[in-house]
Amino acid sequence: MASAMQYVESACAKCGREHSHTENHEYEYKDTVDDDMNCHICLAPILDPLDTKCGHTFCDLCITQTVKAIKMCPLDRKPTRIEELRESNYAFKRLLDKLKVECPNCSAGMERGQLEGHLQGRCRSKRVRCTYAGCQWNGPEREHADHVETCEFGFKNASIKNGAKTTIEFEMEEGELIGISVVGGNETPLIAIMVQEVFQNGAAKRDKRLKAGDIILKVNDMDIQDVQHVVAKNALSSAKGTIKLMVYREQREMDKFSSNLELKRVSIMKNKGVPLGISISGKKKQPGVFIVNVAPDSVAARDRRLKAHDRIVEVNGRRVNQIPPQGCLSCLREKSEQSRRNSKDFESSVAAEATYQPLRLAVIPRARAEKTVVIKKCSSSEKLGMSLAGGISPKVNIPIYVSKIGPDGCVGRSGQLNVGDIILAVDGKKLSDLSHQECLDKVQKANKNSRQVSFKVIEADDIENGGNGNSYHPSWLKWLALPPQIDNSKKVSLQKAKEESLGFIITGGIDSSHGPQPIFIQTVMPGGVAYKSKLLKCGDIIVKVNDNPLTRVSHEQALQVLRGVKEKADLVIKSWPGTLV
C-alpha cells in the first residue's frame, strides 16, 4: 500500500494560514481598524470576543491565557476568574465579522466572517500538503491531484487499484530486464500495450505490483497509449536504473457493474457520411471516454438521449474504456453503417470483407518462402554451431526456430540459414508437435557422424532484434505474421454458471478498424471465470467456440456466439508469447 497519511490541511481552515492551535488566527485586513476593535493584549482586531466583569473586551484566547497566568484584568488589574468571563453582545460580534480581509490564497476581498466558507468551498487557490509521507509539497488544492499523480514519494509504494490509473516506480539492476512480456500496439485491434505475463526472473517480479492484464500507459513520461508495438517495445527495453510506469488495471469482474452509475444502451441510426454530432474527451482521474458536447441539431441531439458528461463504455459491443479518445473516435467512425451490416447474413458479411477499407495499419500474415537447405560439414564430428528455441511446453506451443548462429560453425560458414528461420524438418523428420528437447535430440542425431544435414525451413521475416551475435527472441508481432500453415492452436474448456459471463473482453473481427482481423482476447477480467482458470491470456486468438468457427466473423457475430454459451465453453485458441522486455 502507498505510504499515504490521512488527508492533512497545510493551513488553518478558518483563516487560511499556518499556525498552531495555541495561536490566534491571522488575517490580512484591507482597511485600518478602529482602535476600539483591537485587543489590548495581542494588539490585533479582536477574535471571538469575551468581556471581563470590569467591562473590557479581549480575544477569547488572549484573555483566557492571561487570566490563567495572572488571575486579573490586564488593563485595570482587578481580580478576574475564567468563569466570570462572558461572551460579548451579538452586535459587536457582527461588527468584527464585517471587517474587510483578504484571502491569503487568491487575494479576493470579503468580510472576515465569510472567509472560512470561502476557503472551504469557493477558493480555487486553497493550499494543501501532499498526501504522501515525506513529501514537502505545499500548493494550491486545484494542483493537488496532478501532483499526487506524479509524486516521487508515491511511485515507490503506490498499490495498483482496479479501475484506476496508477504510477509506479521501481529499480532495475544493471543488465536486468523488466521481466514481462507485452502484447498490443495500434497496428493490432488491442491498440493498448498490455502485460501478458510476468516472469520469475526480473525487476517486475521482485517489485510484486505488475500483473498480467495490466495496461501500460506511459514509460518514463513517454505516452504509449496509441503507438506501434515496436515503439512501445523500444521504450520499455531501453529503460535502465529507475523505471516509472503509468498503468491501468481493469475492474474486477464482480465490481464491474457495482457502481451507482446508470448503464444504458443507445442505438442511433444515421446516414453514411453524416457525423453523430458529439465531441469526446478523456478525464485525468477517471478511465474511459466522455461526451464533452452534443452539437445542436445533430443526429445525436435530435435523438435526445446522449448528454454531455456521459461516459462511453462500448461502441457496438466493443469496449472502449481502455483506449484513448482518438481510438474511440476511430471506432465511432468505423461503425457508421454497423447496423446495416449486422442486419445481413453471414455470407454478405464475408463478401463485404473484400471492399472494407481499414482505418489503421494492421499486422497481417505474410507469405514466406519454404525451402530445403543442405549444410555440408568439413568432418563428421564438426558441430553445426547454432542454437534453437521453441517447441511444445505446458505453457506455449511455438515452432522451432534458429535463435543464434555462431560464426565458426558449419551453419555460419555456409550462410544458408539465418536467425529467425523456422525449422520444419531435419533430414526428412518433422519437428512439429515435439518438445524442445525432443527437437534437439532429432537434430543432434541427424548431425552425429554425418557429413551433411538437410533442413526444411520457412525463411525468416525481417529481424527486429538479435542477430548472429545475440540470441533472438521473436516479438509478438512476428508470431502474428506467420503464414497460415504454422498452426499452434490448442483446446481449452471453461465451466461457468448459467447467468455468469466467461470473464473476458474481445476485439477484432472482419469489420475491425484494422481491416479483417481474428477475434482477440483483449482483457481477462480479474476475478472472472477465465481469470481463475489461468488458461487464457490477453492477446490470445479465439478460433472456435463450441464448434462455431470465429475465423471470418464480425465482432458482433463473435459476441453473439459467446453470449450464447450456457455452462461450458470449449474453445480452440492460438496463444502466441508476448514480446519480452
XYZ file of C-alpha atoms in Angstrom:
581
model
C 0.000 0.000 0.000
C 1.084 3.572 -0.573
C 2.538 5.206 2.489
C -0.216 7.806 2.487
C -1.112 9.854 5.539
C -4.630 10.882 6.423
C -5.681 13.959 4.451
C -3.736 16.839 6.008
C -4.558 20.526 5.701
C -1.456 22.679 5.376
C -3.246 25.774 6.716
C -5.968 26.682 9.201
C -9.441 26.009 7.805
C -10.750 29.278 9.267
C -8.095 31.857 8.347
C -6.099 30.012 5.681
C -2.720 30.481 7.378
C -0.433 28.073 9.185
C -0.415 28.376 12.990
C -0.656 26.108 15.984
C -3.887 25.581 17.929
C -2.427 27.680 20.763
C -2.107 30.728 18.490
C -4.762 33.143 17.242
C -5.991 33.171 13.660
C -4.156 35.570 11.363
C -5.878 37.865 8.853
C -4.753 40.414 6.280
C -7.034 43.414 6.817
C -7.739 45.635 3.840
C -8.581 48.789 5.840
C -7.331 50.452 9.035
C -9.214 49.013 12.030
C -10.558 51.336 14.727
C -8.548 51.005 17.952
C -11.718 50.240 19.929
C -11.976 46.963 17.968
C -8.412 45.879 18.778
C -7.428 43.533 21.575
C -5.104 45.274 24.045
C -3.194 42.048 24.628
C -2.307 40.963 21.055
C -2.898 44.454 19.547
C -4.815 42.921 16.599
C -8.545 43.069 15.800
C -10.454 41.057 18.406
C -11.266 37.404 17.650
C -14.116 35.566 19.430
C -14.652 38.476 21.893
C -15.027 37.876 25.640
C -15.899 40.570 28.200
C -14.449 40.815 31.702
C -16.570 41.673 34.751
C -14.951 45.117 34.725
C -16.184 45.843 31.168
C -13.115 45.298 28.973
C -13.141 43.177 25.830
C -10.371 40.898 24.556
C -9.826 37.931 22.245
C -11.035 34.658 23.764
C -7.596 33.035 23.506
C -5.737 36.129 24.767
C -7.806 36.817 27.876
C -8.184 33.128 28.809
C -4.416 32.567 28.783
C -3.789 35.864 30.635
C -6.335 35.198 33.403
C -4.948 31.705 33.848
C -1.499 33.211 34.364
C -2.123 36.366 36.465
C -5.772 35.999 37.587
C -6.607 39.676 36.924
C -7.696 42.007 34.135
C -4.552 43.238 32.307
C -5.954 46.799 31.958
C -7.246 47.786 35.429
C -5.600 44.954 37.414
C -8.891 43.946 39.016
C -9.098 40.300 40.170
C -10.733 38.138 37.485
C -11.553 34.448 37.172
C -12.112 32.499 33.938
C -15.642 31.506 34.932
C -16.512 35.210 35.211
C -15.704 35.894 31.510
C -18.767 36.390 29.288
C -19.357 36.442 25.526
C -19.683 39.920 24.044
C -23.015 41.078 22.664
C -24.134 39.966 19.206
C -23.965 43.452 17.652
C -20.249 43.809 18.483
C -19.509 40.348 17.096
C -21.246 41.275 13.816
C -19.172 44.452 13.556
C -15.998 42.401 13.926
C -17.198 39.842 11.343
C -17.802 42.654 8.838
C -14.161 43.783 8.877
C -12.733 43.545 5.324
C -9.998 40.933 4.898
C -8.069 39.405 2.006
C -7.937 35.685 1.149
C -4.325 34.522 1.721
C -4.581 32.211 -1.311
C -6.403 34.081 -4.064
C -6.265 37.666 -2.634
C -10.033 38.069 -3.018
C -11.568 40.651 -0.650
C -14.510 39.803 1.649
C -15.900 40.164 5.176
C -13.928 38.316 7.844
C -16.966 36.229 8.736
C -17.190 34.964 5.155
C -13.570 33.835 4.785
C -13.986 30.374 6.334
C -16.805 29.474 3.930
C -14.790 30.860 1.021
C -11.762 28.733 1.964
C -13.831 25.575 2.327
C -15.915 25.770 -0.820
C -15.143 28.596 -3.212
C -11.435 29.419 -3.139
C -9.668 27.932 -6.187
C -6.242 28.586 -4.672
C -6.619 26.849 -1.313
C -3.258 25.372 -0.284
C -2.847 21.780 0.874
C 0.018 19.404 1.547
C 0.850 16.296 -0.443
C -0.837 13.199 0.983
C 2.343 11.077 0.775
C 4.574 10.841 3.835
C 7.935 12.527 3.367
C 6.859 14.890 0.582
C 7.155 18.607 1.391
C 4.946 19.837 -1.475
C 2.537 22.549 -0.377
C 0.466 24.086 -3.146
C -2.963 25.088 -4.447
C -5.671 22.484 -3.933
C -6.515 22.577 -7.652
C -2.999 21.256 -8.398
C -3.065 18.600 -5.675
C -4.464 15.769 -7.840
C -1.874 16.371 -10.580
C 0.936 16.465 -8.043
C -0.127 13.220 -6.330
C -0.221 11.526 -9.768
C 3.449 12.398 -10.326
C 4.774 12.490 -6.744
C 8.008 10.519 -6.432
C 7.167 9.661 -2.803
C 4.088 7.774 -4.023
C 5.568 5.890 -7.012
C 7.755 3.573 -4.972
C 4.936 2.298 -2.746
C 1.674 3.006 -4.602
C -0.564 -0.042 -4.947
C -2.247 -0.548 -8.333
C -6.001 -0.130 -7.918
C -8.653 -1.772 -10.064
C -10.371 0.593 -12.473
C -7.847 3.420 -11.984
C -4.600 4.798 -13.376
C -1.585 4.353 -11.099
C 2.029 5.469 -11.497
C 4.606 3.122 -10.036
C 8.377 3.249 -9.843
C 10.924 0.513 -9.190
C 14.638 -0.150 -9.585
C 16.297 -2.339 -12.225
C 19.714 -3.815 -11.626
C 22.435 -3.368 -14.229
C 21.731 -5.576 -17.254
C 18.377 -6.694 -15.817
C 15.166 -6.894 -17.828
C 11.810 -5.637 -16.585
C 10.857 -9.308 -16.849
C 7.474 -9.068 -18.583
C 6.044 -9.931 -21.978
C 3.746 -7.453 -23.713
C 1.161 -7.608 -26.484
C -0.828 -4.977 -28.353
C 0.039 -1.843 -30.299
C -2.026 0.422 -32.520
C -1.429 -1.775 -35.560
C -3.465 -4.504 -33.813
C -7.103 -4.497 -32.598
C -5.851 -4.425 -28.991
C -4.378 -0.923 -29.560
C -3.237 -0.653 -25.913
C 0.075 -2.144 -24.713
C -0.790 -4.903 -22.236
C 1.223 -7.108 -19.900
C 0.708 -10.711 -20.986
C 2.953 -12.383 -18.421
C 5.272 -11.508 -15.516
C 8.314 -13.799 -15.375
C 10.014 -15.171 -12.289
C 13.344 -13.508 -13.009
C 13.076 -9.778 -13.470
C 12.592 -6.418 -11.807
C 8.777 -6.542 -12.097
C 8.513 -9.837 -10.214
C 10.775 -8.522 -7.481
C 8.650 -5.371 -7.219
C 5.474 -7.556 -6.967
C 2.982 -5.000 -8.321
C 2.583 -5.569 -12.065
C 0.186 -8.350 -13.094
C -0.870 -9.984 -16.332
C -3.565 -7.869 -17.972
C -2.257 -4.504 -16.736
C -2.241 -1.823 -19.438
C 0.927 0.282 -19.674
C 0.029 3.894 -20.489
C 3.391 5.620 -20.003
C 7.056 4.637 -19.719
C 9.211 7.263 -18.004
C 6.759 10.011 -19.057
C 6.598 8.745 -22.675
C 2.955 8.216 -23.670
C 2.462 4.780 -25.298
C -1.350 4.615 -25.227
C -1.652 4.695 -29.021
C 1.700 3.768 -30.568
C 3.059 0.958 -32.695
C 4.177 -2.193 -30.905
C 7.852 -1.687 -31.753
C 7.776 1.888 -30.355
C 6.438 0.620 -27.027
C 8.882 -2.280 -27.040
C 11.852 0.051 -27.591
C 10.656 2.394 -24.838
C 10.359 -0.485 -22.363
C 13.607 -2.207 -23.441
C 15.679 0.967 -23.214
C 14.633 1.704 -19.617
C 17.554 1.432 -17.209
C 18.042 2.012 -13.493
C 14.857 3.574 -12.135
C 11.796 2.943 -14.314
C 8.485 4.749 -13.933
C 5.301 3.241 -15.397
C 1.750 4.554 -15.514
C -0.589 1.551 -15.629
C -4.314 0.889 -15.717
C -5.835 -2.263 -14.230
C -9.311 -3.366 -15.276
C -12.026 -3.583 -12.631
C -12.692 -6.965 -11.108
C -15.485 -8.921 -12.781
C -17.616 -8.791 -9.629
C -17.151 -4.996 -9.337
C -17.738 -4.088 -12.960
C -21.349 -3.023 -12.549
C -21.380 -2.410 -8.796
C -21.269 1.397 -9.020
C -24.292 3.631 -8.745
C -23.914 4.756 -12.359
C -26.843 4.100 -14.640
C -25.853 1.931 -17.635
C -27.993 2.291 -20.724
C -27.730 1.114 -24.328
C -28.388 3.706 -27.019
C -28.834 2.798 -30.705
C -28.783 5.647 -33.213
C -29.495 5.219 -36.928
C -27.571 7.580 -39.208
C -26.762 8.060 -42.863
C -23.334 7.431 -44.352
C -21.112 10.498 -44.191
C -23.258 12.284 -41.600
C -21.441 12.718 -38.235
C -23.140 11.830 -34.960
C -22.521 15.333 -33.688
C -20.712 14.598 -30.421
C -17.338 15.748 -29.089
C -15.421 13.319 -26.867
C -12.505 13.571 -24.464
C -10.788 11.762 -21.600
C -10.530 12.804 -17.944
C -7.370 12.820 -15.851
C -8.589 10.912 -12.813
C -11.205 8.685 -14.455
C -10.661 5.974 -17.049
C -12.753 5.943 -20.186
C -14.057 8.342 -22.791
C -16.643 11.046 -22.036
C -19.005 13.109 -24.169
C -17.984 16.773 -23.911
C -20.623 18.321 -26.126
C -23.609 17.380 -28.282
C -23.857 19.680 -31.302
C -27.251 21.419 -31.751
C -29.486 19.969 -34.479
C -27.122 16.975 -34.923
C -28.160 13.324 -35.202
C -27.326 12.795 -31.509
C -29.126 15.989 -30.455
C -32.312 15.013 -32.296
C -32.146 11.579 -30.648
C -32.101 13.370 -27.227
C -30.559 10.505 -25.242
C -26.837 11.340 -25.276
C -25.806 14.130 -22.901
C -22.610 15.994 -22.030
C -20.566 14.149 -19.347
C -21.998 10.730 -20.342
C -19.267 8.078 -20.309
C -18.971 5.871 -23.398
C -18.353 2.281 -22.283
C -18.929 0.351 -25.518
C -19.373 1.069 -29.209
C -21.489 -1.685 -30.802
C -20.308 -4.172 -28.175
C -16.663 -3.143 -28.355
C -15.243 -1.939 -25.043
C -13.535 1.447 -25.366
C -12.651 2.079 -21.718
C -9.006 1.113 -22.260
C -8.197 3.194 -25.319
C -7.595 6.940 -25.732
C -10.298 9.205 -27.214
C -8.764 9.030 -30.698
C -9.137 5.234 -30.625
C -12.791 5.567 -29.603
C -13.252 8.103 -32.392
C -11.962 5.539 -34.901
C -14.498 3.017 -33.592
C -17.330 5.532 -33.931
C -16.348 6.406 -37.488
C -15.788 2.779 -38.369
C -19.281 1.824 -37.199
C -21.244 4.346 -39.254
C -23.032 1.556 -41.135
C -22.735 -1.169 -38.494
C -26.464 -1.695 -38.082
C -26.839 -2.164 -41.833
C -24.047 -4.724 -41.936
C -25.355 -6.607 -38.893
C -28.775 -6.971 -40.463
C -27.325 -9.096 -43.294
C -26.478 -12.760 -43.069
C -23.042 -14.295 -42.572
C -22.269 -14.655 -46.290
C -22.901 -10.972 -47.005
C -20.610 -10.036 -44.097
C -17.798 -12.114 -45.580
C -18.435 -10.601 -49.010
C -18.072 -7.134 -47.516
C -14.556 -8.080 -46.416
C -13.171 -7.514 -49.902
C -14.338 -3.896 -50.127
C -13.906 -2.824 -46.488
C -11.347 -0.035 -46.105
C -9.133 -0.306 -42.980
C -8.807 2.864 -40.892
C -5.467 1.795 -39.380
C -2.321 -0.005 -40.461
C -2.510 -3.647 -39.446
C -0.418 -6.767 -38.947
C -1.385 -9.475 -41.440
C 0.089 -12.938 -42.089
C 2.774 -12.775 -44.780
C 3.825 -15.462 -47.212
C 7.365 -16.725 -46.646
C 9.479 -18.907 -48.863
C 9.695 -22.548 -47.899
C 12.934 -24.218 -48.902
C 15.284 -27.098 -48.201
C 18.926 -26.337 -47.400
C 21.772 -28.820 -47.120
C 24.555 -27.959 -44.698
C 27.824 -29.633 -45.651
C 30.375 -30.281 -42.907
C 34.153 -30.374 -43.041
C 34.138 -33.544 -40.954
C 31.518 -35.828 -39.470
C 32.404 -34.600 -35.967
C 32.052 -30.898 -36.792
C 29.323 -29.099 -34.836
C 26.523 -27.175 -36.528
C 27.207 -24.049 -34.460
C 23.671 -22.772 -33.987
C 21.102 -22.545 -31.188
C 17.447 -23.460 -31.491
C 14.427 -22.303 -29.483
C 10.735 -23.152 -29.382
C 8.756 -26.395 -29.152
C 5.769 -27.583 -27.167
C 5.626 -26.998 -23.412
C 2.780 -26.837 -20.869
C 2.690 -23.047 -21.329
C 3.390 -22.442 -25.030
C 3.417 -24.147 -28.408
C 5.696 -22.362 -30.845
C 7.611 -23.670 -33.868
C 11.317 -24.464 -33.630
C 13.357 -21.506 -34.877
C 17.020 -20.529 -35.141
C 17.796 -18.230 -32.219
C 21.557 -17.842 -32.670
C 24.264 -18.692 -35.200
C 27.910 -18.835 -34.198
C 30.492 -17.510 -36.672
C 32.748 -20.576 -36.508
C 30.302 -23.451 -37.117
C 29.377 -25.008 -40.443
C 25.955 -23.301 -40.410
C 27.533 -19.866 -40.034
C 30.135 -20.673 -42.699
C 27.572 -21.848 -45.254
C 25.352 -18.770 -44.886
C 22.242 -20.733 -45.880
C 20.391 -20.447 -42.581
C 19.538 -17.200 -40.840
C 18.479 -16.227 -37.350
C 14.676 -16.392 -37.245
C 14.340 -19.231 -39.779
C 11.674 -21.729 -38.725
C 12.831 -25.350 -38.879
C 10.048 -27.647 -40.122
C 12.076 -30.849 -40.530
C 15.601 -32.235 -40.277
C 16.672 -34.979 -42.684
C 13.015 -35.510 -43.569
C 11.840 -35.919 -39.966
C 9.184 -33.377 -38.900
C 9.781 -31.250 -35.800
C 6.179 -30.156 -35.269
C 4.286 -31.213 -32.122
C 7.526 -32.025 -30.285
C 9.024 -30.603 -27.118
C 12.164 -28.509 -27.304
C 14.321 -31.362 -26.031
C 12.809 -33.856 -28.489
C 13.610 -31.489 -31.346
C 17.196 -31.052 -30.128
C 17.588 -34.843 -29.935
C 16.464 -35.223 -33.561
C 18.853 -32.519 -34.786
C 21.759 -33.959 -32.802
C 21.004 -37.445 -34.083
C 20.971 -36.185 -37.689
C 24.240 -34.336 -37.135
C 26.056 -37.203 -35.427
C 28.621 -38.998 -37.653
C 27.223 -37.312 -40.752
C 28.949 -35.185 -43.417
C 25.798 -33.219 -44.250
C 22.428 -32.318 -42.710
C 19.331 -31.176 -44.607
C 16.780 -28.755 -43.124
C 13.328 -27.877 -44.392
C 12.750 -24.264 -43.324
C 10.468 -21.283 -43.676
C 12.644 -18.258 -44.271
C 12.869 -15.656 -41.526
C 10.960 -12.422 -41.692
C 12.995 -9.229 -41.280
C 14.842 -9.414 -37.946
C 13.927 -6.687 -35.441
C 16.308 -7.769 -32.700
C 19.119 -10.229 -32.200
C 21.381 -11.443 -34.958
C 24.341 -13.705 -35.387
C 25.934 -12.445 -32.170
C 22.883 -12.275 -29.915
C 20.107 -14.674 -29.002
C 16.984 -13.782 -30.990
C 13.556 -13.567 -29.364
C 10.705 -13.016 -31.859
C 8.278 -10.289 -30.943
C 4.554 -10.923 -30.589
C 4.011 -9.284 -33.989
C 6.378 -11.763 -35.642
C 4.240 -14.642 -34.399
C 1.044 -12.947 -35.629
C 2.577 -12.511 -39.086
C 3.460 -16.210 -39.501
C 1.991 -17.840 -42.618
C -1.271 -19.773 -42.074
C 0.368 -23.209 -42.376
C 2.046 -22.647 -38.994
C -0.698 -23.715 -36.598
C -0.257 -23.732 -32.824
C -3.945 -23.987 -31.917
C -4.972 -25.769 -28.735
C -8.202 -26.627 -26.928
C -9.271 -25.206 -23.577
C -12.552 -25.596 -21.672
C -14.226 -23.108 -19.345
C -17.052 -24.037 -16.974
C -19.403 -21.343 -15.733
C -22.756 -20.819 -14.031
C -25.784 -20.154 -16.265
C -26.000 -16.409 -15.657
C -22.245 -15.927 -15.336
C -20.087 -14.378 -18.060
C -16.954 -16.080 -19.367
C -14.956 -13.190 -17.907
C -13.065 -11.793 -20.884
C -13.433 -8.967 -23.406
C -12.857 -9.478 -27.133
C -11.826 -7.233 -30.002
C -11.174 -7.674 -33.713
C -13.316 -9.307 -36.408
C -13.659 -8.866 -40.166
C -15.173 -5.417 -39.545
C -12.227 -4.204 -37.433
C -10.788 -0.728 -37.951
C -7.586 -2.584 -38.901
C -9.306 -4.489 -41.703
C -10.307 -8.166 -41.393
C -8.734 -9.474 -38.180
C -9.012 -12.553 -35.936
C -11.018 -12.360 -32.722
C -8.538 -11.411 -29.980
C -8.932 -11.610 -26.218
C -8.375 -8.014 -25.175
C -8.770 -8.344 -21.403
C -9.162 -11.205 -18.950
C -11.320 -9.736 -16.180
C -9.767 -10.093 -12.701
C -11.870 -12.464 -10.588
C -13.800 -13.891 -13.577
C -14.125 -17.452 -14.910
C -11.280 -17.127 -17.433
C -9.029 -15.440 -14.877
C -9.499 -18.218 -12.335
C -8.885 -20.911 -14.956
C -5.443 -19.473 -15.873
C -5.978 -20.887 -19.383
C -6.400 -17.641 -21.337
C -4.191 -14.574 -21.743
C -4.658 -11.185 -23.317
C -3.601 -11.358 -26.951
C -4.869 -14.938 -27.444
C -6.823 -15.543 -30.660
C -10.139 -17.417 -30.454
C -10.524 -19.760 -33.423
C -13.659 -21.671 -32.396
C -16.296 -21.726 -29.629
C -18.317 -24.938 -29.152
C -17.825 -25.886 -32.842
C -18.731 -22.359 -34.007
C -15.799 -21.000 -36.066
C -14.808 -17.408 -35.333
C -12.190 -17.096 -38.079
C -14.240 -14.962 -40.509
C -16.950 -13.261 -38.454
C -17.730 -9.713 -37.413
C -17.183 -8.512 -33.870
C -20.934 -8.536 -33.203
C -21.309 -12.092 -34.533
C -18.487 -13.262 -32.249
C -20.220 -11.594 -29.297
C -23.479 -13.382 -30.104
C -21.703 -16.756 -30.165
C -20.004 -16.116 -26.809
C -23.182 -14.801 -25.206
C -24.939 -17.968 -26.333
C -22.672 -20.194 -24.204
C -24.770 -21.752 -21.439
C -22.489 -23.502 -18.966
C -19.446 -24.890 -20.798
C -17.287 -23.256 -23.441
C -14.940 -25.477 -25.449
C -12.537 -23.037 -27.080
C -9.899 -23.529 -29.746
C -7.316 -20.775 -29.355
C -3.970 -19.663 -30.710
C -1.716 -18.364 -27.967
C 1.496 -16.658 -29.059
C 4.046 -15.456 -26.482
C 4.306 -11.702 -25.987
C 7.379 -9.594 -26.624
C 9.999 -9.945 -23.896
C 11.179 -6.691 -22.312
